[in-house]
Amino acid sequence: MVRMNRRHFLHQALTLSAALSLRSGWASAGQTAAPRWIVMNWGFTEMALSLGIVPVGVSAPAWYRRLYAAPALPAQVTDVGLLYQPNFETLRDLHPTLMIITPAHGMARAQLATISPLLTLDNNSKTPLVQAMKNLQQMAAALGRPERSQRLIDQANARFEQLSQTVAPYKDTAVYLVHAVDVLHVALFSHGSLFDAVLQRLGLSNACTMKGGPEGAVLTTLDKLATAKPGTVVLLPSYPQVDDREVLNSRLWQSLGMLHASNIVHMPTGLDPSGGVQTAVRFAEFLVKGLVKLAKETRR
C-alpha cells in the first residue's frame, strides 16, 4: 500500500513538473518570440539585421546580398517582390507583425496597412549618417529594445573617434569619392551622401563641392577630373557590376594623372551608398586603412 502511494505521488509530481515547465516555456517563448518584420528597403534591412532581427521578408533579397557585404542575410528570408511593387499575397501569407517602409511607398500605404502595422522611416536626408542613427533608434523602439540601438551607436561613435585619430596626419588630404559608371562617366559623391558624412566625422575634406542628387551623387564626365584640383581618389565599388577592369584599363582612364595607381584607394565591394550605420563604419575602416597604406607606399 505504501509503495502504491509513493508511486502515485511520484507520478503526480512528475506530471505537475512537466506541466509547469511547459507553461514556463510558453511564457518564455511569448516574451522572446522573434518579431515577424518585413523590410522594403535594403539599407533598413541592414539596420534590422544589425539589431539582431532577421526579417521574414525583404524586397528583392538577392540585391541586398549583392550590394551589402554585412550583415549577412540568411537564405530563408522570403522575397516579397520589387522594392516598390511588392507581392501582396506573399505579404499576407507571411503574417508580419510590422512592415518597415519608406515615404516612397506612400501610394501603397493604405493597402499595406490592412496587412500589418507600418513603420515609415526616412531614407532621403541631407544628413544621412545622423538619419541612419535615428532610424536605428526608431527600429529598436519598435522592437521594445532601445538599448540595442544605443549600444550600436555608441560603438560606431567610438570607432569614428578612434579612426579620426589614426587618420589625423592625412587631414589635409583632399579626397574624391569616385564611382566608375562607364569609360566616359563617373559619379562623385558630394555633400549629402553617406560617404561624405563619414569624411566629415573623420576630419577629412571632400574635394567635390558640386551639389549632388538625393544620395549626394553627381554624375559627370571623366575628363572633368583632368582639370580638377589635386586630390586622392577613393574608388568606390562599381554596382551592379563588380568587375570594372575594362573601365580602369581604358586609355582614357590611364591618361589621367589623378587616376594613377599610386593615387587611388580601392574600396571593396559590399559598401552601398544607401547603407546604414554599419556600412558607414565599414567604409571608414577601409578608407583609413587605404589612406595609411597609400601614404606608406608613396614614401618608399
Short mmCIF file of C-alpha atoms in Angstrom, two decimals:
data_model
loop_
_atom_site.label_atom_id
_atom_site.label_comp_id
_atom_site.label_asym_id
_atom_site.label_seq_id
_atom_site.Cartn_x
_atom_site.Cartn_y
_atom_site.Cartn_z
CA MET A 1 0.00 0.00 0.00
CA VAL A 2 2.79 2.37 0.87
CA ARG A 3 4.60 1.53 -2.41
CA MET A 4 1.44 2.34 -4.43
CA ASN A 5 1.01 5.69 -2.68
CA ARG A 6 4.66 6.54 -3.28
CA ARG A 7 4.37 5.58 -6.96
CA HIS A 8 1.22 7.64 -7.32
CA PHE A 9 2.87 10.58 -5.60
CA LEU A 10 5.90 10.46 -7.90
CA HIS A 11 3.67 10.21 -10.95
CA GLN A 12 1.66 13.25 -9.89
CA ALA A 13 4.81 15.20 -9.05
CA LEU A 14 6.40 14.47 -12.43
CA THR A 15 3.21 15.37 -14.27
CA LEU A 16 2.94 18.66 -12.40
CA SER A 17 6.62 19.43 -13.02
CA ALA A 18 6.24 18.78 -16.74
CA ALA A 19 3.16 20.99 -16.93
CA LEU A 20 4.88 23.81 -15.11
CA SER A 21 7.93 23.51 -17.36
CA LEU A 22 5.78 23.59 -20.47
CA ARG A 23 3.86 26.62 -19.21
CA SER A 24 7.13 28.34 -18.37
CA GLY A 25 8.37 27.55 -21.86
CA TRP A 26 5.25 29.05 -23.40
CA ALA A 27 5.62 32.20 -21.32
CA SER A 28 9.28 32.48 -22.21
CA ALA A 29 8.53 31.93 -25.88
CA GLY A 30 5.79 34.54 -25.75
CA GLN A 31 8.14 37.08 -24.24
CA THR A 32 11.06 36.40 -26.59
CA ALA A 33 9.31 35.36 -29.79
CA ALA A 34 11.11 36.83 -32.78
CA PRO A 35 9.13 39.66 -34.42
CA ARG A 36 7.89 38.97 -37.92
CA TRP A 37 9.18 42.02 -39.76
CA ILE A 38 9.01 42.67 -43.48
CA VAL A 39 11.51 45.27 -44.69
CA MET A 40 11.11 47.05 -48.03
CA ASN A 41 14.44 48.84 -48.21
CA TRP A 42 17.95 47.39 -48.30
CA GLY A 43 19.51 49.97 -46.01
CA PHE A 44 16.75 49.31 -43.48
CA THR A 45 17.39 45.59 -43.89
CA GLU A 46 20.99 46.17 -42.83
CA MET A 47 19.75 48.04 -39.75
CA ALA A 48 17.26 45.33 -38.76
CA LEU A 49 19.93 42.65 -39.05
CA SER A 50 22.39 44.72 -37.02
CA LEU A 51 19.76 44.88 -34.26
CA GLY A 52 19.58 41.09 -34.28
CA ILE A 53 16.31 40.87 -36.20
CA VAL A 54 16.10 38.52 -39.17
CA PRO A 55 13.16 39.74 -41.29
CA VAL A 56 10.69 37.14 -42.52
CA GLY A 57 10.56 39.00 -45.83
CA VAL A 58 12.65 41.51 -47.75
CA SER A 59 12.21 43.21 -51.11
CA ALA A 60 14.50 41.59 -53.73
CA PRO A 61 16.83 39.96 -51.18
CA ALA A 62 19.26 38.89 -53.91
CA TRP A 63 20.06 42.55 -54.48
CA TYR A 64 20.75 43.09 -50.79
CA ARG A 65 23.24 40.22 -50.87
CA ARG A 66 24.82 41.72 -53.98
CA LEU A 67 25.22 45.24 -52.60
CA TYR A 68 25.84 44.60 -48.88
CA ALA A 69 28.68 42.50 -47.53
CA ALA A 70 27.42 42.70 -43.95
CA PRO A 71 25.35 41.82 -42.04
CA ALA A 72 24.64 38.62 -43.97
CA LEU A 73 21.03 37.96 -44.92
CA PRO A 74 20.03 34.35 -44.14
CA ALA A 75 18.84 32.19 -47.02
CA GLN A 76 15.42 31.52 -45.50
CA VAL A 77 14.28 35.16 -45.83
CA THR A 78 11.37 35.37 -48.27
CA ASP A 79 11.45 37.53 -51.39
CA VAL A 80 8.37 39.79 -51.19
CA GLY A 81 8.84 41.34 -54.64
CA LEU A 82 10.32 44.53 -56.01
CA LEU A 83 11.12 47.50 -53.78
CA TYR A 84 8.04 49.47 -54.74
CA GLN A 85 5.92 46.68 -56.25
CA PRO A 86 5.54 44.07 -53.51
CA ASN A 87 3.57 40.86 -53.91
CA PHE A 88 0.59 41.48 -51.63
CA GLU A 89 -0.36 37.82 -51.50
CA THR A 90 3.13 36.95 -50.23
CA LEU A 91 2.95 39.79 -47.70
CA ARG A 92 -0.30 38.42 -46.27
CA ASP A 93 0.95 34.83 -46.20
CA LEU A 94 3.92 35.86 -44.07
CA HIS A 95 1.65 37.29 -41.32
CA PRO A 96 4.01 40.16 -40.45
CA THR A 97 3.83 41.93 -37.13
CA LEU A 98 5.42 45.04 -38.68
CA MET A 99 6.32 46.30 -42.15
CA ILE A 100 9.11 48.85 -42.49
CA ILE A 101 8.69 51.13 -45.48
CA THR A 102 9.91 54.44 -46.92
CA PRO A 103 7.96 57.60 -47.84
CA ALA A 104 8.16 56.40 -51.46
CA HIS A 105 5.73 53.62 -50.55
CA GLY A 106 3.08 56.25 -49.84
CA MET A 107 0.74 55.26 -52.67
CA ALA A 108 0.55 51.68 -51.35
CA ARG A 109 0.38 52.69 -47.71
CA ALA A 110 -3.38 52.24 -47.28
CA GLN A 111 -3.28 48.74 -48.75
CA LEU A 112 -0.20 47.77 -46.78
CA ALA A 113 -1.83 48.98 -43.56
CA THR A 114 -4.56 46.34 -43.98
CA ILE A 115 -1.88 43.65 -43.57
CA SER A 116 0.09 44.84 -40.56
CA PRO A 117 1.22 47.95 -38.67
CA LEU A 118 3.66 50.14 -40.62
CA LEU A 119 6.84 51.94 -39.64
CA THR A 120 7.85 54.62 -42.14
CA LEU A 121 11.49 55.69 -41.98
CA ASP A 122 13.18 58.46 -43.93
CA ASN A 123 15.80 57.25 -46.40
CA ASN A 124 16.39 60.61 -48.11
CA SER A 125 18.10 63.08 -45.80
CA LYS A 126 20.73 65.79 -46.19
CA THR A 127 22.36 64.35 -43.08
CA PRO A 128 22.33 60.63 -43.92
CA LEU A 129 24.53 59.39 -41.08
CA VAL A 130 22.50 61.27 -38.46
CA GLN A 131 19.32 59.98 -40.10
CA ALA A 132 20.64 56.41 -40.14
CA MET A 133 21.21 56.61 -36.40
CA LYS A 134 17.69 57.99 -35.88
CA ASN A 135 16.24 55.18 -38.00
CA LEU A 136 18.16 52.64 -35.95
CA GLN A 137 16.71 54.11 -32.78
CA GLN A 138 13.16 54.02 -34.17
CA MET A 139 13.57 50.38 -35.13
CA ALA A 140 14.87 49.48 -31.70
CA ALA A 141 11.97 51.39 -30.12
CA ALA A 142 9.52 49.38 -32.27
CA LEU A 143 11.25 46.25 -31.02
CA GLY A 144 10.96 47.44 -27.44
CA ARG A 145 14.75 47.24 -27.02
CA PRO A 146 16.08 50.81 -27.29
CA GLU A 147 19.33 49.77 -25.63
CA ARG A 148 20.28 47.75 -28.71
CA SER A 149 20.41 50.79 -30.97
CA GLN A 150 22.17 52.90 -28.36
CA ARG A 151 24.87 50.27 -27.97
CA LEU A 152 25.45 50.18 -31.74
CA ILE A 153 25.51 53.98 -31.98
CA ASP A 154 27.93 54.30 -29.07
CA GLN A 155 30.20 51.70 -30.64
CA ALA A 156 30.07 53.49 -34.00
CA ASN A 157 30.88 56.89 -32.49
CA ALA A 158 33.78 55.41 -30.54
CA ARG A 159 35.11 53.77 -33.70
CA PHE A 160 34.83 57.02 -35.68
CA GLU A 161 36.78 58.82 -32.96
CA GLN A 162 39.47 56.17 -32.94
CA LEU A 163 39.79 56.22 -36.73
CA SER A 164 39.87 60.02 -36.84
CA GLN A 165 42.93 59.94 -34.61
CA THR A 166 44.60 57.37 -36.86
CA VAL A 167 43.97 59.45 -39.97
CA ALA A 168 44.86 62.78 -38.36
CA PRO A 169 48.18 63.09 -40.26
CA TYR A 170 46.24 62.97 -43.54
CA LYS A 171 43.56 65.54 -42.69
CA ASP A 172 44.97 67.97 -45.24
CA THR A 173 44.40 65.38 -47.96
CA ALA A 174 41.56 66.27 -50.32
CA VAL A 175 39.51 63.19 -51.21
CA TYR A 176 37.48 62.42 -54.30
CA LEU A 177 34.83 59.77 -53.76
CA VAL A 178 34.59 58.24 -57.23
CA HIS A 179 32.29 55.57 -58.62
CA ALA A 180 33.08 54.41 -62.16
CA VAL A 181 29.91 54.36 -64.24
CA ASP A 182 31.49 53.56 -67.61
CA VAL A 183 34.56 54.50 -69.66
CA LEU A 184 33.40 58.11 -70.06
CA HIS A 185 31.44 58.84 -66.87
CA VAL A 186 31.90 58.82 -63.14
CA ALA A 187 29.70 59.58 -60.17
CA LEU A 188 31.26 61.77 -57.50
CA PHE A 189 29.81 61.64 -54.01
CA SER A 190 29.44 65.09 -52.53
CA HIS A 191 27.68 66.72 -49.58
CA GLY A 192 24.52 64.86 -48.64
CA SER A 193 25.99 61.41 -49.24
CA LEU A 194 26.63 58.85 -46.51
CA PHE A 195 30.28 58.61 -47.52
CA ASP A 196 30.76 62.38 -47.34
CA ALA A 197 29.26 62.32 -43.86
CA VAL A 198 31.88 59.76 -42.88
CA LEU A 199 34.63 62.00 -44.26
CA GLN A 200 33.34 64.79 -42.04
CA ARG A 201 33.33 62.54 -38.98
CA LEU A 202 36.94 61.61 -39.70
CA GLY A 203 38.01 65.22 -40.26
CA LEU A 204 38.80 64.68 -43.93
CA SER A 205 37.97 67.01 -46.82
CA ASN A 206 35.76 66.11 -49.78
CA ALA A 207 37.32 67.61 -52.91
CA CYS A 208 33.98 67.58 -54.73
CA THR A 209 31.96 70.70 -53.98
CA MET A 210 29.27 70.18 -56.63
CA LYS A 211 25.69 69.75 -55.47
CA GLY A 212 24.57 66.13 -55.54
CA GLY A 213 21.25 64.40 -56.04
CA PRO A 214 19.17 62.50 -53.46
CA GLU A 215 22.13 60.36 -52.35
CA GLY A 216 24.67 63.15 -52.79
CA ALA A 217 25.92 61.74 -56.10
CA VAL A 218 26.97 63.92 -59.04
CA LEU A 219 27.21 62.36 -62.49
CA THR A 220 29.97 63.92 -64.57
CA THR A 221 32.31 63.13 -67.42
CA LEU A 222 35.69 61.64 -66.69
CA ASP A 223 37.60 64.45 -68.35
CA LYS A 224 36.42 66.82 -65.59
CA LEU A 225 38.88 65.08 -63.29
CA ALA A 226 41.69 66.13 -65.63
CA THR A 227 41.14 69.78 -64.70
CA ALA A 228 40.10 69.25 -61.09
CA LYS A 229 42.27 70.29 -58.18
CA PRO A 230 44.69 67.64 -56.89
CA GLY A 231 43.38 65.05 -54.51
CA THR A 232 43.41 61.38 -53.57
CA VAL A 233 40.88 59.21 -55.40
CA VAL A 234 38.83 56.80 -53.31
CA LEU A 235 37.47 54.38 -55.89
CA LEU A 236 34.14 53.03 -54.71
CA PRO A 237 32.87 49.64 -55.89
CA SER A 238 31.02 49.58 -59.18
CA TYR A 239 27.47 48.32 -58.95
CA PRO A 240 25.52 46.48 -60.08
CA GLN A 241 28.53 45.14 -61.99
CA VAL A 242 31.51 44.17 -59.86
CA ASP A 243 34.28 43.79 -62.44
CA ASP A 244 35.34 47.29 -63.55
CA ARG A 245 38.70 46.31 -65.04
CA GLU A 246 37.58 47.28 -68.55
CA VAL A 247 36.91 50.80 -67.36
CA LEU A 248 40.05 51.14 -65.26
CA ASN A 249 42.28 49.77 -68.01
CA SER A 250 40.87 52.04 -70.73
CA ARG A 251 43.21 54.53 -72.42
CA LEU A 252 41.18 57.47 -71.16
CA TRP A 253 41.47 56.40 -67.52
CA GLN A 254 45.14 55.61 -67.93
CA SER A 255 45.79 59.05 -69.43
CA LEU A 256 44.60 60.95 -66.35
CA GLY A 257 47.35 61.55 -63.82
CA MET A 258 44.90 61.70 -60.92
CA LEU A 259 43.87 58.13 -61.70
CA HIS A 260 47.38 56.72 -61.39
CA ALA A 261 47.53 53.61 -59.21
CA SER A 262 49.71 55.42 -56.67
CA ASN A 263 46.91 57.90 -56.06
CA ILE A 264 43.95 55.53 -55.71
CA VAL A 265 42.47 53.88 -52.65
CA HIS A 266 40.41 50.90 -53.80
CA MET A 267 37.36 50.18 -51.68
CA PRO A 268 35.92 46.66 -51.51
CA THR A 269 32.52 45.60 -52.78
CA GLY A 270 29.58 45.45 -50.40
CA LEU A 271 29.57 49.14 -49.47
CA ASP A 272 26.34 50.67 -50.71
CA PRO A 273 25.76 54.46 -50.53
CA SER A 274 22.26 53.80 -49.18
CA GLY A 275 23.59 51.84 -46.24
CA GLY A 276 23.21 52.49 -42.55
CA VAL A 277 25.46 52.80 -39.53
CA GLN A 278 27.26 49.51 -40.08
CA THR A 279 28.07 50.41 -43.68
CA ALA A 280 29.34 53.81 -42.53
CA VAL A 281 31.70 52.21 -40.00
CA ARG A 282 32.96 49.64 -42.51
CA PHE A 283 33.54 52.38 -45.07
CA ALA A 284 35.50 54.42 -42.51
CA GLU A 285 37.65 51.44 -41.57
CA PHE A 286 38.54 50.56 -45.15
CA LEU A 287 39.12 54.21 -46.04
CA VAL A 288 41.53 54.86 -43.18
CA LYS A 289 43.36 51.60 -43.82
CA GLY A 290 43.68 52.52 -47.51
CA LEU A 291 44.92 56.06 -46.87
CA VAL A 292 47.55 54.90 -44.41
CA LYS A 293 48.72 52.19 -46.80
CA LEU A 294 48.86 54.62 -49.73
CA ALA A 295 50.90 57.11 -47.70
CA LYS A 296 53.39 54.42 -46.71
CA GLU A 297 53.79 53.27 -50.31
CA THR A 298 54.28 56.86 -51.50
CA ARG A 299 57.11 57.42 -49.02
CA ARG A 300 59.04 54.40 -50.27
#
